[in-house]
Amino acid sequence: MNRIKPFLLALTIGPCAWQAANGQDYVGYVEQLAAQAGQRAQMHAQNAITLYRQQTGDWSTPDQQVLAHLDALSRQQNPGFYSDLQQREQAFQTQQDAYVKNSNAVLDGMYNSYMDRSAAQYQGHQNYTREGIWERSHYTDGNEVYELPYYQPGQVYEGYDGSTMIQDEYGQYQHYDAYGWQSEMEQYDPD
């Protein structure tokens, strides 16, 4: 029987805990708490108005004016409390501003890191596609940059500017411009 008790307890509590964890709407819960706090504040304000009317016999002044009068009276009678309250509000606002500034800096850093990583991955993919699959690379004659195969000696390639590139048996490209001038090409690294 002692072995069965934990099992029965787990069977009983398990569905209740699962339902509470999965069925919880946090935003709805916070909205419910805010509504309850608003109701309590309204109830306290109404009690203060009723007490004021009973003590003064003033039943004709609108509720908002009574609340404003009670607020001014409270501030007059308790200046230290309201001064301390204002300092705490300012300290809290300063703390919140620092928190937001720090959080934004962290998010900016994460975003910039993600963008840098994405750009590096994209460039790596482009390099792999060009060099690993198509077996091509960038070559330059010092002025223009051309994308040519790694090793295909004897092949003649025509550039977009009317120039010609030929690779010799050693893998070295020779560039001939539109006027027939020859120059040796070098591998070019765009980074």
Short mmCIF file of C-alpha atoms in Angstrom, two decimals:
data_model
loop_
_atom_site.label_atom_id
_atom_site.label_comp_id
_atom_site.label_asym_id
_atom_site.label_seq_id
_atom_site.Cartn_x
_atom_site.Cartn_y
_atom_site.Cartn_z
CA MET A 1 0.00 0.00 0.00
CA ASN A 2 2.88 2.41 0.77
CA ARG A 3 4.19 1.98 -2.78
CA ILE A 4 0.82 2.85 -4.24
CA LYS A 5 0.38 6.13 -2.31
CA PRO A 6 2.97 8.14 -4.29
CA PHE A 7 1.54 6.75 -7.52
CA LEU A 8 -2.01 7.71 -6.55
CA LEU A 9 -0.81 11.13 -5.41
CA ALA A 10 0.96 11.68 -8.75
CA LEU A 11 -2.14 10.58 -10.64
CA THR A 12 -4.27 12.99 -8.64
CA ILE A 13 -1.98 16.03 -8.68
CA GLY A 14 -0.51 15.53 -12.17
CA PRO A 15 -3.54 16.59 -14.23
CA CYS A 16 -4.23 19.52 -11.90
CA ALA A 17 -0.64 20.80 -12.18
CA TRP A 18 -0.60 20.23 -15.94
CA GLN A 19 -3.85 22.11 -16.40
CA ALA A 20 -2.70 25.01 -14.23
CA ALA A 21 0.64 25.31 -16.05
CA ASN A 22 -0.74 24.99 -19.57
CA GLY A 23 -3.97 26.87 -19.10
CA GLN A 24 -2.42 29.97 -17.56
CA ASP A 25 -2.85 33.19 -19.49
CA TYR A 26 -0.24 35.54 -18.05
CA VAL A 27 -1.45 38.63 -19.90
CA GLY A 28 -5.01 37.92 -18.82
CA TYR A 29 -3.81 37.40 -15.24
CA VAL A 30 -2.02 40.78 -15.21
CA GLU A 31 -5.08 42.45 -16.71
CA GLN A 32 -7.21 40.82 -14.01
CA LEU A 33 -4.86 42.09 -11.28
CA ALA A 34 -4.97 45.61 -12.76
CA ALA A 35 -8.77 45.50 -12.86
CA GLN A 36 -8.88 44.36 -9.22
CA ALA A 37 -6.49 47.14 -8.18
CA GLY A 38 -8.63 49.66 -10.06
CA GLN A 39 -11.76 48.39 -8.32
CA ARG A 40 -10.08 48.62 -4.91
CA ALA A 41 -8.86 52.17 -5.64
CA GLN A 42 -12.35 53.17 -6.75
CA MET A 43 -13.83 51.60 -3.61
CA HIS A 44 -11.37 53.50 -1.35
CA ALA A 45 -12.06 56.76 -3.19
CA GLN A 46 -15.82 56.25 -2.81
CA ASN A 47 -15.38 55.48 0.91
CA ALA A 48 -13.32 58.68 1.35
CA ILE A 49 -15.96 60.74 -0.47
CA THR A 50 -18.75 59.22 1.65
CA LEU A 51 -16.81 59.88 4.87
CA TYR A 52 -16.13 63.49 3.78
CA ARG A 53 -19.81 64.07 2.99
CA GLN A 54 -20.91 62.57 6.33
CA GLN A 55 -18.44 64.70 8.30
CA THR A 56 -19.04 67.98 6.46
CA GLY A 57 -22.66 67.62 5.41
CA ASP A 58 -21.64 68.72 1.88
CA TRP A 59 -23.72 66.56 -0.46
CA SER A 60 -23.74 68.91 -3.47
CA THR A 61 -20.04 69.11 -4.45
CA PRO A 62 -19.17 66.78 -7.36
CA ASP A 63 -17.10 63.70 -6.53
CA GLN A 64 -14.07 64.85 -8.56
CA GLN A 65 -13.89 68.14 -6.66
CA VAL A 66 -14.16 66.30 -3.33
CA LEU A 67 -11.30 64.00 -4.34
CA ALA A 68 -9.18 66.98 -5.43
CA HIS A 69 -9.87 68.73 -2.11
CA LEU A 70 -9.01 65.58 -0.11
CA ASP A 71 -5.81 65.14 -2.14
CA ALA A 72 -4.75 68.75 -1.50
CA LEU A 73 -5.58 68.39 2.19
CA SER A 74 -3.56 65.18 2.45
CA ARG A 75 -0.57 66.79 0.72
CA GLN A 76 -0.79 69.78 3.08
CA GLN A 77 -0.93 67.58 6.19
CA ASN A 78 1.76 65.08 5.07
CA PRO A 79 4.46 66.98 3.13
CA GLY A 80 7.25 64.58 4.15
CA PHE A 81 5.37 61.55 2.86
CA TYR A 82 4.70 63.13 -0.53
CA SER A 83 8.27 64.43 -0.80
CA ASP A 84 9.57 60.93 -0.09
CA LEU A 85 7.07 59.50 -2.55
CA GLN A 86 8.25 61.90 -5.25
CA GLN A 87 11.91 60.98 -4.59
CA ARG A 88 11.08 57.28 -4.80
CA GLU A 89 9.21 57.86 -8.07
CA GLN A 90 12.21 59.74 -9.49
CA ALA A 91 14.61 57.02 -8.32
CA PHE A 92 12.37 54.37 -9.85
CA GLN A 93 12.16 56.29 -13.13
CA THR A 94 15.96 56.68 -13.19
CA GLN A 95 16.30 52.95 -12.55
CA GLN A 96 13.80 52.15 -15.31
CA ASP A 97 15.58 54.47 -17.75
CA ALA A 98 18.91 52.77 -17.00
CA TYR A 99 17.30 49.36 -17.40
CA VAL A 100 15.76 50.31 -20.75
CA LYS A 101 19.04 51.83 -21.94
CA ASN A 102 20.95 48.70 -20.93
CA SER A 103 18.35 46.40 -22.48
CA ASN A 104 18.42 48.37 -25.72
CA ALA A 105 22.22 48.19 -25.79
CA VAL A 106 22.08 44.43 -25.27
CA LEU A 107 19.45 44.02 -27.99
CA ASP A 108 21.41 46.26 -30.36
CA GLY A 109 24.54 44.19 -29.72
CA MET A 110 22.67 40.94 -30.32
CA TYR A 111 21.10 42.32 -33.50
CA ASN A 112 24.43 43.62 -34.83
CA SER A 113 26.09 40.32 -33.99
CA TYR A 114 23.32 38.45 -35.80
CA MET A 115 23.64 40.69 -38.85
CA ASP A 116 27.44 40.29 -38.91
CA ARG A 117 27.09 36.53 -38.56
CA SER A 118 24.46 36.45 -41.32
CA ALA A 119 26.67 38.49 -43.64
CA ALA A 120 29.64 36.19 -42.93
CA GLN A 121 27.49 33.11 -43.56
CA TYR A 122 26.19 34.61 -46.79
CA GLN A 123 29.72 35.45 -47.95
CA GLY A 124 30.88 31.95 -46.98
CA HIS A 125 28.02 30.45 -48.96
CA GLN A 126 28.83 32.64 -51.96
CA ASN A 127 32.52 31.69 -51.75
CA TYR A 128 31.67 27.99 -51.44
CA THR A 129 29.28 28.13 -54.40
CA ARG A 130 31.76 30.03 -56.56
CA GLU A 131 34.93 28.21 -55.53
CA GLY A 132 33.74 24.78 -54.41
CA ILE A 133 30.94 24.05 -56.87
CA TRP A 134 31.72 26.19 -59.91
CA GLU A 135 35.50 26.11 -59.30
CA ARG A 136 35.86 29.77 -60.06
CA SER A 137 37.62 32.65 -58.38
CA HIS A 138 38.19 36.37 -58.77
CA TYR A 139 41.16 37.58 -60.79
CA THR A 140 42.35 41.10 -61.46
CA ASP A 141 44.67 42.82 -63.89
CA GLY A 142 45.08 45.70 -61.46
CA ASN A 143 42.07 47.61 -62.75
CA GLU A 144 39.11 45.34 -63.39
CA VAL A 145 37.99 42.22 -61.52
CA TYR A 146 36.84 39.11 -63.41
CA GLU A 147 35.41 35.82 -62.22
CA LEU A 148 37.24 32.98 -63.99
CA PRO A 149 37.71 29.19 -63.57
CA TYR A 150 40.62 27.94 -61.45
CA TYR A 151 42.39 25.81 -64.01
CA GLN A 152 41.47 25.46 -67.65
CA PRO A 153 44.65 26.11 -69.63
CA GLY A 154 44.23 27.23 -73.21
CA GLN A 155 40.63 28.36 -72.75
CA VAL A 156 39.90 31.85 -74.02
CA TYR A 157 37.47 34.01 -72.06
CA GLU A 158 36.04 37.28 -73.23
CA GLY A 159 35.38 39.98 -70.65
CA TYR A 160 32.41 42.31 -70.54
CA ASP A 161 34.72 45.14 -71.65
CA GLY A 162 35.90 43.38 -74.83
CA SER A 163 39.18 42.18 -73.33
CA THR A 164 40.43 38.59 -73.51
CA MET A 165 41.81 36.32 -70.80
CA ILE A 166 43.85 33.17 -71.50
CA GLN A 167 45.23 30.77 -68.89
CA ASP A 168 48.61 29.18 -69.58
CA GLU A 169 49.65 25.62 -68.66
CA TYR A 170 50.90 26.81 -65.26
CA GLY A 171 47.50 28.23 -64.28
CA GLN A 172 48.53 31.87 -64.77
CA TYR A 173 46.00 34.11 -66.50
CA GLN A 174 47.14 36.61 -69.13
CA HIS A 175 44.92 39.57 -69.84
CA TYR A 176 44.73 41.18 -73.27
CA ASP A 177 42.83 44.43 -73.39
CA ALA A 178 40.81 45.61 -76.39
CA TYR A 179 43.98 47.18 -77.87
CA GLY A 180 46.04 43.97 -77.55
CA TRP A 181 48.12 45.01 -74.54
CA GLN A 182 49.06 42.05 -72.33
CA SER A 183 49.23 42.02 -68.53
CA GLU A 184 49.56 39.24 -65.99
CA MET A 185 46.55 38.70 -63.74
CA GLU A 186 46.56 37.93 -60.02
CA GLN A 187 44.00 36.28 -57.81
CA TYR A 188 41.83 38.91 -56.17
CA ASP A 189 40.37 38.79 -52.67
CA PRO A 190 37.31 41.08 -52.45
CA ASP A 191 37.43 41.09 -48.64
#
